[in-house]
Amino acid sequence: ISLASAELNGAAVKATSAGVLENGALKFKLDWSADGPFRAGPVEITGKARGSGAITGTLAEPRADLLADFDALDVPRLPLEAAHMTLTFMRRPDGSSGLVTLAATSEYGPAVGKAAFRFPQGGVDLSDVAIDAGGLKASGALALRRSTPSSADLKIMLSKGAFLEAGQVTGAVKIIDASGGPRASLNLRAVNAVLPGSRVAISTGQLTADGPLDRLPYAADAKGASSNAAWAFNGKGVISQTRPGYAIAFDGMGRYGSRDLRTLETAVFKIAGRERSARLRLAASDGGEIELDGRLAGDTAQVRAQLRQLGLGLFNEDLTGKIDADLNLAGKGARLDGTLDAKLEDARAKGSDASQGLDGTLKARLADSSLAIDADFTNTGGLKATANLVLPAEASAAPFRVAINRQKPIRGRVFADGEVKPLWDLLVGGERELAGHVRLDGTLGGTLSDIRTRGEASVDDGRFSDGATGLTLRSVILRATLTDNVINVTRATGADGHGGSATGSGRISQDGVSTFKLDLTGFRLIDNDQATASASGQVTLDRDVAGKVRVAGKLLVERADVSARTPTPSGVVPMEVVEVNKPVDLRAAQQAVARQGLGVNLDITLTAPRRIYLRGRGLDVELSLDAHVGGTTNRPVLSGVARVVRGDYDFAGKRFEFDERGVVYLATSPRDIRLSLSATRDDPSLTAVVSIRGTAAKPEITLSSTPTLPNDEVLSNVLFGRSASQLSPLEAAQLASALSSLAGGGGFDVIGNLRTFAGLDRLAVGGGGESGMTISGGKYLTDDVYLELTGGGREGPSAQVEWRVRKNLSIISKLAGQGDGKLAVRWRKDY
C-alpha cells in the first residue's frame, strides 16, 4: 500500500504523513506541529513545537519516532539552547509506551535527560528517569495524576549551578499508596548551601518527613550564616493539605547572633490559592517578644507586627538597648495605608558610656501615596535631634508593595544639637567613628536623588577615625551654610595627632562644580599595622557625573614606612590545609561589603621622589612612587609603580645591594602586586645575585652567580668564604637552613628564630673545628652604620663598626680582644 498524503488535525496537534506499507513493514515519514499548553497531572507545558519523525516497525508492533529541535527552551532558572528532543512511541517488554530524551546546552554546561513513559487513565507514568542539568541530578520514577495524588520514588542531588550558588543538597523522596491513603517519606540534607541571589547560607541542614500525605509530620534542623550574623534553628511540625493549598505548622527554637529565640505558640503559615497568611509568636532570650499576623487574600492585605522590649542586638550585634514597636498595614487593590509607632530606650554602641544612650520615638504614617516620618531623640549628655520628613511612597495591597520613589519631591526639617557620636553609631556605624559637638538646623527639599537643603551646620572639637587605614582627625572645627544645592564651607580645620594638619574652605555644589579645597601639610593618611604614610598637597571635594561625592587631587608623600612582615614567624613553612567541618563561605551568600559606612569616590594621584621605606622579611629598601588611587573609600583601587632608590636585602645573614632598576607594579591586592627586583653581593671570589619575582603574596626567590656555581656553592662562598665541602658541621647546618629557605620559603630555621628573638639584623654561628666555635651578631644602628660583635674562637672577642659613607665607599673599624685595632677603607666599583 502506498500512501501519498495523510493529515491528522486535533485540538492542539497537527500531523502529516506519507509512505509505504510493504510485506507488513511500515515506512512512513511524519511532520508535526503542536500548540501548548499540554497538561499531564499537575505538570503544564506551554509553547509551540515543530519537528519531523518516522513510523516504522510492523502492523503488529508499530514504532513512531518524533524529532524536534528548539533554538531555546525557557526553563525556570535554567534556560536551554540548541535543544534536541527525541520521542519514541513503542511497546516495550516492561509495559512502557515509549522513551523520551532531551539534550541541550546551558550556561552551566550540557543538559541531558531521559525517561520511559506510559499513559494510564488520567495521567502519565515516568520510569527510568535520569536527569543531569544545571547542577541537578535526579533518578527514579514518577507518576502524575490529575485527580489522585502523584506517587514518586526519586533520588536527587543538587550542586553548584542553576539552583544552588554554592554547596550541595542530597536526598530522597518517596510517595506510595497505602490502605489509609497515600504516604510520603522525605530525607534531604544540605551542606554549605546557598540559593542564587540569597544572602543566607546553610552550613548544615536536614529535613525529614514520614507519614500520611494529607497530614505529613516533619522535623527540621539547620544552622548557617547571613550577611549580619550566624543563625541556627531546630523544630518540628505538620504539613497539611487544605484543598486548595496547604498549611505548615511549626514549633521550635533557634538562635540569631547571640540571641536565642523560641516559639511561644505553634506558628502557622497557609497558602491556599490566592490567599497567603502567617501567624508567628516568638520570645527572645533578652526578654523581648515578637508578634506577627499577616494575610494577603485576593486584592486585600492586612499586616500587624509588634515588638516588645526587644534588644537592638538582634538587628545589629554592635548595638545595645531596647525597642518597642507597633506596625499596622491594611489596604485593598492599589491602596495601602499604615502606621508605625516605635520607641527606643538606651540605644547606643556596645561598650560605650551609658550617658551616650539614646531615648527616642519614631512615628510614621503611610497614606495617600506619601510616608510621613517624625523622629525625636535625646540623651543625658545633652543631645537633642529631631526630624520631620514627608517622602513620596508607592504602596499597594495587590500586589503587596511598599517603596520610596526617589524621583518625586520630598520635604522636611532636621535639627541636631549635641554630641553626634551616639547618632552616628546608631544610624551609620561600621569601622569609621565620628564624634564631636554638632549643631545642624535646616530644611530639605528636591528629591532623594537630588536633595536640596537650606540651613546652617557647625562642628566643634570634632573627631573622625577610620579603623582600616588608621586615618584620624582631631580638633575638627567646621562652619558651613547650606543654600539650595550648595554647601558653603567658611572654615574647616583639623589635625592628625602627629603634627600634621588639614585646612580648607570653599563651595561644594551638588551640580558637580565645586571650589572647596583642602590643604594637607604633613598629614598622616595611613597609620596601621602594615604601614604609616604622611603627605602634603591639595585635594578637592566635589560630586562626579553620577552625583556621588568625590575626593580628587595630587599629593606628595613625604614619608611612608611599609612593613613586609607577615603573621608567619621566621622559619615556619605555610602549609596548605584542608579544613574539616569548615564554616560555610558566605562570599556567595551576601553582597560582599568589605567595610561598612558611607563610601566616597576617590581620584587621587600620589607621587614621591623617595622616602618610601619597605622593611621586613630581609628587606630594607627605599623607593620612589608614582601611583593612583581610584575606586571608593570602601573599595579603593591602587595602581602605579614604585621604583628602587636604594636598599639592601638580607639573605641568610648577608646583605645584598638592590639594583636601582628594580620595579614594583602596584595593585590593590598583594596577590596582584608584581615584583621585579634583584640584589647583588660582591665578594672577592664571586658575585652573587638574588632575584625576587612573582607577587607580593607569593614571591619567588632565585639565586645566581658569576662565575656560575650551584646554589649550595654560591651560598657557601657568600656565608663562609669557602666551598661547601670545607664547612664544619655547624656551618653545614646553617647552609642547609639557607637552602631550605631559598627552596621553600622557610624550614626549621633555629638561627633565624634566634635572630628574630634577639632583634638582630645578622646572627651567625661558625667554626667548630680546631679554631673553635664563634658567634657573631650584628645590627644596623642607622641606615648607614652597622655594628657587629663576635665572641669565641681562637682570636677571642671583637667588635667591628662599618660606616657606609657613599654607595661604593665604606670605612671599617675593628677592635679585637687582644688590644689589636684595625682601620680599613673599602671602595667598590661595578664594571
PDB file of C-alpha atoms in Angstrom, residues 559-708:
ATOM      1  CA  ARG A 559      57.404  59.664  54.140  1.00  0.00           C
ATOM      2  CA  ALA A 560      55.915  56.200  54.226  1.00  0.00           C
ATOM      3  CA  ASP A 561      57.018  53.142  56.194  1.00  0.00           C
ATOM      4  CA  VAL A 562      55.608  49.870  54.912  1.00  0.00           C
ATOM      5  CA  SER A 563      56.027  46.561  56.698  1.00  0.00           C
ATOM      6  CA  ALA A 564      56.784  43.477  54.631  1.00  0.00           C
ATOM      7  CA  ARG A 565      56.307  41.225  57.640  1.00  0.00           C
ATOM      8  CA  THR A 566      53.607  38.575  57.642  1.00  0.00           C
ATOM      9  CA  PRO A 567      51.883  36.738  60.518  1.00  0.00           C
ATOM     10  CA  THR A 568      54.038  33.676  59.718  1.00  0.00           C
ATOM     11  CA  PRO A 569      57.111  33.672  62.007  1.00  0.00           C
ATOM     12  CA  SER A 570      60.650  33.245  60.709  1.00  0.00           C
ATOM     13  CA  GLY A 571      61.400  29.734  59.586  1.00  0.00           C
ATOM     14  CA  VAL A 572      57.815  28.476  59.530  1.00  0.00           C
ATOM     15  CA  VAL A 573      56.629  26.966  56.263  1.00  0.00           C
ATOM     16  CA  PRO A 574      52.979  27.866  55.432  1.00  0.00           C
ATOM     17  CA  MET A 575      51.057  24.661  54.711  1.00  0.00           C
ATOM     18  CA  GLU A 576      48.041  24.074  52.521  1.00  0.00           C
ATOM     19  CA  VAL A 577      45.290  22.928  54.880  1.00  0.00           C
ATOM     20  CA  VAL A 578      42.020  21.160  54.091  1.00  0.00           C
ATOM     21  CA  GLU A 579      39.636  22.074  56.906  1.00  0.00           C
ATOM     22  CA  VAL A 580      37.199  19.521  58.277  1.00  0.00           C
ATOM     23  CA  ASN A 581      33.766  20.947  59.168  1.00  0.00           C
ATOM     24  CA  LYS A 582      34.811  24.266  57.669  1.00  0.00           C
ATOM     25  CA  PRO A 583      32.227  27.054  58.253  1.00  0.00           C
ATOM     26  CA  VAL A 584      30.173  27.986  55.221  1.00  0.00           C
ATOM     27  CA  ASP A 585      31.715  30.506  52.859  1.00  0.00           C
ATOM     28  CA  LEU A 586      29.370  33.483  52.757  1.00  0.00           C
ATOM     29  CA  ARG A 587      31.089  35.217  49.860  1.00  0.00           C
ATOM     30  CA  ALA A 588      28.474  33.723  47.564  1.00  0.00           C
ATOM     31  CA  ALA A 589      25.645  34.382  50.005  1.00  0.00           C
ATOM     32  CA  GLN A 590      25.997  38.042  50.704  1.00  0.00           C
ATOM     33  CA  GLN A 591      26.636  41.218  48.840  1.00  0.00           C
ATOM     34  CA  ALA A 592      30.258  41.371  49.834  1.00  0.00           C
ATOM     35  CA  VAL A 593      30.905  44.678  51.534  1.00  0.00           C
ATOM     36  CA  ALA A 594      34.378  44.679  52.971  1.00  0.00           C
ATOM     37  CA  ARG A 595      33.719  47.775  55.045  1.00  0.00           C
ATOM     38  CA  GLN A 596      30.533  49.364  56.295  1.00  0.00           C
ATOM     39  CA  GLY A 597      29.581  53.006  56.299  1.00  0.00           C
ATOM     40  CA  LEU A 598      29.443  55.797  53.773  1.00  0.00           C
ATOM     41  CA  GLY A 599      31.550  55.442  50.626  1.00  0.00           C
ATOM     42  CA  VAL A 600      33.247  58.305  48.753  1.00  0.00           C
ATOM     43  CA  ASN A 601      34.705  58.074  45.253  1.00  0.00           C
ATOM     44  CA  LEU A 602      38.474  58.549  45.010  1.00  0.00           C
ATOM     45  CA  ASP A 603      40.618  60.085  42.255  1.00  0.00           C
ATOM     46  CA  ILE A 604      43.979  60.818  43.873  1.00  0.00           C
ATOM     47  CA  THR A 605      47.456  60.878  42.354  1.00  0.00           C
ATOM     48  CA  LEU A 606      50.322  60.023  44.715  1.00  0.00           C
ATOM     49  CA  THR A 607      53.950  60.873  43.987  1.00  0.00           C
ATOM     50  CA  ALA A 608      57.167  60.624  45.972  1.00  0.00           C
ATOM     51  CA  PRO A 609      60.718  61.018  44.650  1.00  0.00           C
ATOM     52  CA  ARG A 610      61.990  58.908  47.594  1.00  0.00           C
ATOM     53  CA  ARG A 611      61.426  58.206  51.334  1.00  0.00           C
ATOM     54  CA  ILE A 612      59.054  55.282  50.789  1.00  0.00           C
ATOM     55  CA  TYR A 613      60.630  52.665  53.065  1.00  0.00           C
ATOM     56  CA  LEU A 614      59.850  48.979  52.810  1.00  0.00           C
ATOM     57  CA  ARG A 615      61.212  46.902  55.694  1.00  0.00           C
ATOM     58  CA  GLY A 616      60.817  43.350  56.926  1.00  0.00           C
ATOM     59  CA  ARG A 617      61.474  39.793  55.757  1.00  0.00           C
ATOM     60  CA  GLY A 618      65.061  40.782  54.975  1.00  0.00           C
ATOM     61  CA  LEU A 619      64.078  43.886  53.000  1.00  0.00           C
ATOM     62  CA  ASP A 620      65.403  47.340  53.805  1.00  0.00           C
ATOM     63  CA  VAL A 621      64.724  49.402  50.700  1.00  0.00           C
ATOM     64  CA  GLU A 622      63.866  52.995  49.837  1.00  0.00           C
ATOM     65  CA  LEU A 623      61.505  53.553  46.913  1.00  0.00           C
ATOM     66  CA  SER A 624      60.065  56.315  44.773  1.00  0.00           C
ATOM     67  CA  LEU A 625      56.361  56.320  43.969  1.00  0.00           C
ATOM     68  CA  ASP A 626      54.122  57.181  41.043  1.00  0.00           C
ATOM     69  CA  ALA A 627      50.635  55.840  41.819  1.00  0.00           C
ATOM     70  CA  HIS A 628      46.907  56.473  41.520  1.00  0.00           C
ATOM     71  CA  VAL A 629      44.135  55.633  43.976  1.00  0.00           C
ATOM     72  CA  GLY A 630      40.658  55.184  42.494  1.00  0.00           C
ATOM     73  CA  GLY A 631      37.517  53.321  43.462  1.00  0.00           C
ATOM     74  CA  THR A 632      35.824  54.312  46.708  1.00  0.00           C
ATOM     75  CA  THR A 633      36.808  54.617  50.342  1.00  0.00           C
ATOM     76  CA  ASN A 634      35.022  51.294  50.882  1.00  0.00           C
ATOM     77  CA  ARG A 635      36.860  49.624  47.980  1.00  0.00           C
ATOM     78  CA  PRO A 636      39.960  51.594  46.977  1.00  0.00           C
ATOM     79  CA  VAL A 637      41.774  50.603  43.791  1.00  0.00           C
ATOM     80  CA  LEU A 638      45.546  51.126  43.703  1.00  0.00           C
ATOM     81  CA  SER A 639      47.657  51.218  40.543  1.00  0.00           C
ATOM     82  CA  GLY A 640      51.062  52.532  39.517  1.00  0.00           C
ATOM     83  CA  VAL A 641      54.728  51.719  40.083  1.00  0.00           C
ATOM     84  CA  ALA A 642      57.314  52.009  42.831  1.00  0.00           C
ATOM     85  CA  ARG A 643      60.991  52.129  41.828  1.00  0.00           C
ATOM     86  CA  VAL A 644      64.080  51.316  43.872  1.00  0.00           C
ATOM     87  CA  VAL A 645      66.118  54.314  45.057  1.00  0.00           C
ATOM     88  CA  ARG A 646      68.496  52.387  47.288  1.00  0.00           C
ATOM     89  CA  GLY A 647      68.403  49.488  49.675  1.00  0.00           C
ATOM     90  CA  ASP A 648      69.594  46.103  50.784  1.00  0.00           C
ATOM     91  CA  TYR A 649      68.237  42.593  51.076  1.00  0.00           C
ATOM     92  CA  ASP A 650      69.337  40.398  53.966  1.00  0.00           C
ATOM     93  CA  PHE A 651      69.546  36.783  52.918  1.00  0.00           C
ATOM     94  CA  ALA A 652      70.961  34.151  55.278  1.00  0.00           C
ATOM     95  CA  GLY A 653      72.579  36.883  57.385  1.00  0.00           C
ATOM     96  CA  LYS A 654      74.378  38.551  54.446  1.00  0.00           C
ATOM     97  CA  ARG A 655      73.475  41.837  52.821  1.00  0.00           C
ATOM     98  CA  PHE A 656      72.759  42.109  49.094  1.00  0.00           C
ATOM     99  CA  GLU A 657      72.523  45.536  47.480  1.00  0.00           C
ATOM    100  CA  PHE A 658      69.416  46.262  45.360  1.00  0.00           C
ATOM    101  CA  ASP A 659      69.734  47.161  41.704  1.00  0.00           C
ATOM    102  CA  GLU A 660      68.278  50.641  41.130  1.00  0.00           C
ATOM    103  CA  ARG A 661      66.433  49.325  38.058  1.00  0.00           C
ATOM    104  CA  GLY A 662      64.107  47.299  40.303  1.00  0.00           C
ATOM    105  CA  VAL A 663      60.364  47.949  39.976  1.00  0.00           C
ATOM    106  CA  VAL A 664      57.258  47.018  41.963  1.00  0.00           C
ATOM    107  CA  TYR A 665      53.994  47.135  39.979  1.00  0.00           C
ATOM    108  CA  LEU A 666      51.299  48.172  42.419  1.00  0.00           C
ATOM    109  CA  ALA A 667      47.771  46.791  42.815  1.00  0.00           C
ATOM    110  CA  THR A 668      45.076  46.660  45.460  1.00  0.00           C
ATOM    111  CA  SER A 669      45.614  43.036  46.472  1.00  0.00           C
ATOM    112  CA  PRO A 670      49.018  41.557  47.466  1.00  0.00           C
ATOM    113  CA  ARG A 671      48.369  38.677  45.060  1.00  0.00           C
ATOM    114  CA  ASP A 672      48.228  41.199  42.187  1.00  0.00           C
ATOM    115  CA  ILE A 673      51.329  43.224  43.134  1.00  0.00           C
ATOM    116  CA  ARG A 674      54.116  42.150  40.758  1.00  0.00           C
ATOM    117  CA  LEU A 675      57.760  42.186  41.783  1.00  0.00           C
ATOM    118  CA  SER A 676      60.775  42.702  39.524  1.00  0.00           C
ATOM    119  CA  LEU A 677      63.743  43.158  41.872  1.00  0.00           C
ATOM    120  CA  SER A 678      67.332  41.972  42.039  1.00  0.00           C
ATOM    121  CA  ALA A 679      70.005  42.412  44.698  1.00  0.00           C
ATOM    122  CA  THR A 680      73.758  41.826  44.326  1.00  0.00           C
ATOM    123  CA  ARG A 681      76.600  40.968  46.690  1.00  0.00           C
ATOM    124  CA  ASP A 682      80.231  41.266  45.581  1.00  0.00           C
ATOM    125  CA  ASP A 683      82.750  39.021  47.331  1.00  0.00           C
ATOM    126  CA  PRO A 684      86.386  38.510  46.394  1.00  0.00           C
ATOM    127  CA  SER A 685      85.707  35.112  44.797  1.00  0.00           C
ATOM    128  CA  LEU A 686      82.340  35.699  43.105  1.00  0.00           C
ATOM    129  CA  THR A 687      79.340  37.992  42.551  1.00  0.00           C
ATOM    130  CA  ALA A 688      76.012  36.623  43.852  1.00  0.00           C
ATOM    131  CA  VAL A 689      72.615  37.884  42.670  1.00  0.00           C
ATOM    132  CA  VAL A 690      69.259  37.300  44.405  1.00  0.00           C
ATOM    133  CA  SER A 691      66.276  37.817  42.056  1.00  0.00           C
ATOM    134  CA  ILE A 692      62.806  38.421  43.506  1.00  0.00           C
ATOM    135  CA  ARG A 693      59.929  37.852  41.132  1.00  0.00           C
ATOM    136  CA  GLY A 694      56.286  36.760  41.426  1.00  0.00           C
ATOM    137  CA  THR A 695      53.756  38.573  43.614  1.00  0.00           C
ATOM    138  CA  ALA A 696      53.865  40.237  46.999  1.00  0.00           C
ATOM    139  CA  ALA A 697      51.689  37.432  48.378  1.00  0.00           C
ATOM    140  CA  LYS A 698      53.936  34.707  46.942  1.00  0.00           C
ATOM    141  CA  PRO A 699      57.391  35.994  45.975  1.00  0.00           C
ATOM    142  CA  GLU A 700      59.733  33.741  44.002  1.00  0.00           C
ATOM    143  CA  ILE A 701      63.391  33.978  45.073  1.00  0.00           C
ATOM    144  CA  THR A 702      66.195  32.642  42.879  1.00  0.00           C
ATOM    145  CA  LEU A 703      69.974  32.736  43.336  1.00  0.00           C
ATOM    146  CA  SER A 704      72.639  33.049  40.631  1.00  0.00           C
ATOM    147  CA  SER A 705      76.328  33.922  40.494  1.00  0.00           C
ATOM    148  CA  THR A 706      79.272  34.945  38.338  1.00  0.00           C
ATOM    149  CA  PRO A 707      81.085  32.629  37.762  1.00  0.00           C
ATOM    150  CA  THR A 708      78.172  30.184  37.577  1.00  0.00           C
TER     151      THR A 708
END
